[in-house]
PDB file of C-alpha atoms in Angstrom:
ATOM      1  CA  MET A  36     172.468 134.275 173.408  1.00  0.00           C
ATOM      2  CA  GLN A  37     175.256 135.872 171.385  1.00  0.00           C
ATOM      3  CA  VAL A  38     177.585 135.653 174.362  1.00  0.00           C
ATOM      4  CA  LEU A  39     177.101 131.883 174.539  1.00  0.00           C
ATOM      5  CA  THR A  40     177.549 131.540 170.792  1.00  0.00           C
ATOM      6  CA  PHE A  41     180.995 133.116 170.926  1.00  0.00           C
ATOM      7  CA  SER A  42     182.187 132.138 174.399  1.00  0.00           C
ATOM      8  CA  LEU A  43     181.568 128.364 174.291  1.00  0.00           C
ATOM      9  CA  PRO A  44     183.584 127.651 171.119  1.00  0.00           C
ATOM     10  CA  SER A  45     186.411 129.921 172.270  1.00  0.00           C
ATOM     11  CA  TYR A  46     186.453 128.170 175.672  1.00  0.00           C
ATOM     12  CA  PHE A  47     186.761 124.701 174.119  1.00  0.00           C
ATOM     13  CA  VAL A  48     189.372 125.794 171.569  1.00  0.00           C
ATOM     14  CA  GLY A  49     191.386 127.542 174.282  1.00  0.00           C
ATOM     15  CA  LYS A  50     191.167 124.530 176.582  1.00  0.00           C
ATOM     16  CA  PHE A  51     192.329 122.231 173.764  1.00  0.00           C
ATOM     17  CA  LEU A  52     195.270 124.510 172.918  1.00  0.00           C
ATOM     18  CA  LEU A  53     196.340 124.787 176.568  1.00  0.00           C
ATOM     19  CA  ARG A  54     196.256 120.994 177.003  1.00  0.00           C
ATOM     20  CA  THR A  55     198.133 120.424 173.757  1.00  0.00           C
ATOM     21  CA  VAL A  56     200.904 122.918 174.466  1.00  0.00           C
ATOM     22  CA  PHE A  57     201.410 122.888 178.237  1.00  0.00           C
ATOM     23  CA  VAL A  58     200.450 119.426 179.557  1.00  0.00           C
ATOM     24  CA  ARG A  59     203.291 116.991 180.255  1.00  0.00           C
ATOM     25  CA  ARG A  60     202.621 113.267 180.609  1.00  0.00           C
ATOM     26  CA  ILE A  61     204.622 111.710 183.460  1.00  0.00           C
ATOM     27  CA  ILE A  62     205.107 107.939 183.566  1.00  0.00           C
ATOM     28  CA  THR A  63     206.560 106.526 186.786  1.00  0.00           C
ATOM     29  CA  PHE A  64     207.724 102.921 186.963  1.00  0.00           C
ATOM     30  CA  LYS A  65     207.460 101.593 190.532  1.00  0.00           C
ATOM     31  CA  LEU A  66     208.213  98.157 191.945  1.00  0.00           C
ATOM     32  CA  ASN A  67     204.779  96.616 191.360  1.00  0.00           C
ATOM     33  CA  GLU A  68     202.911  99.221 189.329  1.00  0.00           C
ATOM     34  CA  ILE A  69     203.150 101.819 186.624  1.00  0.00           C
ATOM     35  CA  VAL A  70     201.704 105.255 187.448  1.00  0.00           C
ATOM     36  CA  VAL A  71     200.634 107.672 184.724  1.00  0.00           C
ATOM     37  CA  GLY A  72     199.956 111.294 185.515  1.00  0.00           C
ATOM     38  CA  GLU A  73     200.094 114.700 183.950  1.00  0.00           C
ATOM     39  CA  ALA A  74     201.458 118.040 185.015  1.00  0.00           C
ATOM     40  CA  ILE A  75     200.264 121.438 183.879  1.00  0.00           C
ATOM     41  CA  PHE A  76     201.891 124.617 185.135  1.00  0.00           C
ATOM     42  CA  GLY A  77     203.665 122.661 187.891  1.00  0.00           C
ATOM     43  CA  ARG A  78     200.531 120.975 189.263  1.00  0.00           C
ATOM     44  CA  TYR A  79     200.591 117.178 189.137  1.00  0.00           C
ATOM     45  CA  ARG A  80     197.488 115.017 188.714  1.00  0.00           C
ATOM     46  CA  LYS A  81     197.517 111.230 188.829  1.00  0.00           C
ATOM     47  CA  LEU A  82     195.502 109.747 185.971  1.00  0.00           C
ATOM     48  CA  PHE A  83     195.728 106.012 186.661  1.00  0.00           C
ATOM     49  CA  SER A  84     197.966 103.174 187.827  1.00  0.00           C
ATOM     50  CA  ILE A  85     198.241  99.584 186.619  1.00  0.00           C
ATOM     51  CA  CYS A  86     199.801  96.608 188.408  1.00  0.00           C
ATOM     52  CA  LYS A  87     202.832  95.121 186.686  1.00  0.00           C
ATOM     53  CA  THR A  88     201.147  91.738 186.430  1.00  0.00           C
ATOM     54  CA  ASP A  89     198.229  93.263 184.456  1.00  0.00           C
ATOM     55  CA  LEU A  90     200.377  94.939 181.787  1.00  0.00           C
ATOM     56  CA  LEU A  91     199.835  93.898 178.186  1.00  0.00           C
ATOM     57  CA  PRO A  92     202.010  94.775 175.188  1.00  0.00           C
ATOM     58  CA  LEU A  93     201.551  98.285 173.849  1.00  0.00           C
ATOM     59  CA  THR A  94     199.659  98.757 170.621  1.00  0.00           C
ATOM     60  CA  GLN A  95     200.252 101.601 168.227  1.00  0.00           C
ATOM     61  CA  LYS A  96     197.364 103.514 166.727  1.00  0.00           C
ATOM     62  CA  GLN A  97     197.984 105.789 163.751  1.00  0.00           C
ATOM     63  CA  ARG A  98     195.960 108.415 161.961  1.00  0.00           C
ATOM     64  CA  LYS A  99     196.810 110.009 158.664  1.00  0.00           C
ATOM     65  CA  THR A 100     197.565 113.722 158.626  1.00  0.00           C
ATOM     66  CA  THR A 101     197.495 116.269 155.857  1.00  0.00           C
ATOM     67  CA  VAL A 102     201.166 117.120 156.368  1.00  0.00           C
ATOM     68  CA  PRO A 103     203.436 114.986 154.162  1.00  0.00           C
ATOM     69  CA  LYS A 104     205.804 112.536 155.915  1.00  0.00           C
ATOM     70  CA  VAL A 105     204.153 113.132 159.312  1.00  0.00           C
ATOM     71  CA  VAL A 106     202.346 110.321 161.135  1.00  0.00           C
ATOM     72  CA  ASN A 107     200.101 111.062 164.098  1.00  0.00           C
ATOM     73  CA  ALA A 108     200.722 108.025 166.308  1.00  0.00           C
ATOM     74  CA  ALA A 109     199.879 107.067 169.882  1.00  0.00           C
ATOM     75  CA  LEU A 110     200.971 104.180 172.111  1.00  0.00           C
ATOM     76  CA  ILE A 111     197.878 102.605 173.632  1.00  0.00           C
ATOM     77  CA  ILE A 112     197.670 100.553 176.831  1.00  0.00           C
ATOM     78  CA  GLN A 113     194.698  98.434 177.943  1.00  0.00           C
ATOM     79  CA  ARG A 114     193.153  99.400 181.297  1.00  0.00           C
ATOM     80  CA  ARG A 115     189.954  97.751 182.495  1.00  0.00           C
ATOM     81  CA  GLY A 116     189.011  96.846 178.945  1.00  0.00           C
ATOM     82  CA  ARG A 117     189.450 100.405 177.672  1.00  0.00           C
ATOM     83  CA  ASP A 118     192.198 101.839 175.489  1.00  0.00           C
ATOM     84  CA  VAL A 119     194.185 104.592 177.220  1.00  0.00           C
ATOM     85  CA  GLU A 120     196.907 106.657 175.553  1.00  0.00           C
ATOM     86  CA  LEU A 121     200.262 106.197 177.273  1.00  0.00           C
ATOM     87  CA  ALA A 122     202.281 108.403 174.913  1.00  0.00           C
ATOM     88  CA  GLY A 123     201.396 110.150 171.723  1.00  0.00           C
ATOM     89  CA  HIS A 124     202.196 112.783 169.163  1.00  0.00           C
ATOM     90  CA  LEU A 125     205.977 112.316 169.519  1.00  0.00           C
ATOM     91  CA  LEU A 126     208.740 111.897 166.979  1.00  0.00           C
ATOM     92  CA  PRO A 127     209.321 108.279 165.872  1.00  0.00           C
ATOM     93  CA  GLU A 128     212.597 108.098 167.853  1.00  0.00           C
ATOM     94  CA  ALA A 129     210.834 109.203 171.037  1.00  0.00           C
ATOM     95  CA  MET A 130     207.982 106.744 170.474  1.00  0.00           C
ATOM     96  CA  ALA A 131     210.526 103.947 170.028  1.00  0.00           C
ATOM     97  CA  ALA A 132     212.280 104.980 173.261  1.00  0.00           C
ATOM     98  CA  VAL A 133     209.020 104.885 175.239  1.00  0.00           C
ATOM     99  CA  GLN A 134     208.145 101.511 173.714  1.00  0.00           C
ATOM    100  CA  ASP A 135     211.606 100.143 174.611  1.00  0.00           C
ATOM    101  CA  VAL A 136     211.444 101.308 178.248  1.00  0.00           C
ATOM    102  CA  TYR A 137     207.912  99.939 178.664  1.00  0.00           C
ATOM    103  CA  ASP A 138     208.846  96.542 177.188  1.00  0.00           C
ATOM    104  CA  ARG A 139     211.961  96.328 179.374  1.00  0.00           C
ATOM    105  CA  TYR A 140     209.892  97.139 182.491  1.00  0.00           C
ATOM    106  CA  ARG A 141     207.277  94.532 181.593  1.00  0.00           C
ATOM    107  CA  THR A 142     209.707  91.682 180.884  1.00  0.00           C
ATOM    108  CA  SER A 143     212.662  92.145 183.251  1.00  0.00           C
ATOM    109  CA  PRO A 144     213.029  92.098 187.052  1.00  0.00           C
ATOM    110  CA  PHE A 145     212.683  95.524 188.632  1.00  0.00           C
ATOM    111  CA  SER A 146     216.245  95.635 190.000  1.00  0.00           C
ATOM    112  CA  ARG A 147     217.695  95.029 186.537  1.00  0.00           C
ATOM    113  CA  PHE A 148     215.276  97.482 184.929  1.00  0.00           C
ATOM    114  CA  TYR A 149     216.103 100.146 187.526  1.00  0.00           C
ATOM    115  CA  SER A 150     219.867  99.763 187.128  1.00  0.00           C
ATOM    116  CA  GLU A 151     219.849  99.737 183.301  1.00  0.00           C
ATOM    117  CA  THR A 152     217.300 102.461 182.537  1.00  0.00           C
ATOM    118  CA  GLN A 153     218.038 106.163 182.470  1.00  0.00           C
ATOM    119  CA  PRO A 154     215.234 108.748 182.827  1.00  0.00           C
ATOM    120  CA  LEU A 155     213.758 109.990 179.544  1.00  0.00           C
ATOM    121  CA  TYR A 156     212.914 113.666 179.212  1.00  0.00           C
ATOM    122  CA  LEU A 157     211.051 114.007 175.935  1.00  0.00           C
ATOM    123  CA  LYS A 158     209.909 117.367 174.596  1.00  0.00           C
TER     124      LYS A 158
END
């Protein structure tokens, strides 16, 4: 019983820390769909894809933190009636860049979007 008492909390804390530190969110804009996946230690996993015609404007969800002048924000996308995080926990400049690329993809033809947009590598 003592083994379970100590191993379960350490497993969940370790899993949370690994996901927080090492997982990268990868957003791929294709001709008719947006594909969101994540990579951890070089292994890619597709999370979901949404058709371009089904895309709604992004909403921003914020939570207060105990650190002064820091806002914990996430960009939320609607998928099948559920809120899914597209990008989160980034600096305000990075959040604005993701929002700008997403809005440009949603509103402009793909050829124009593809020629005007440079890849973003956010850390």
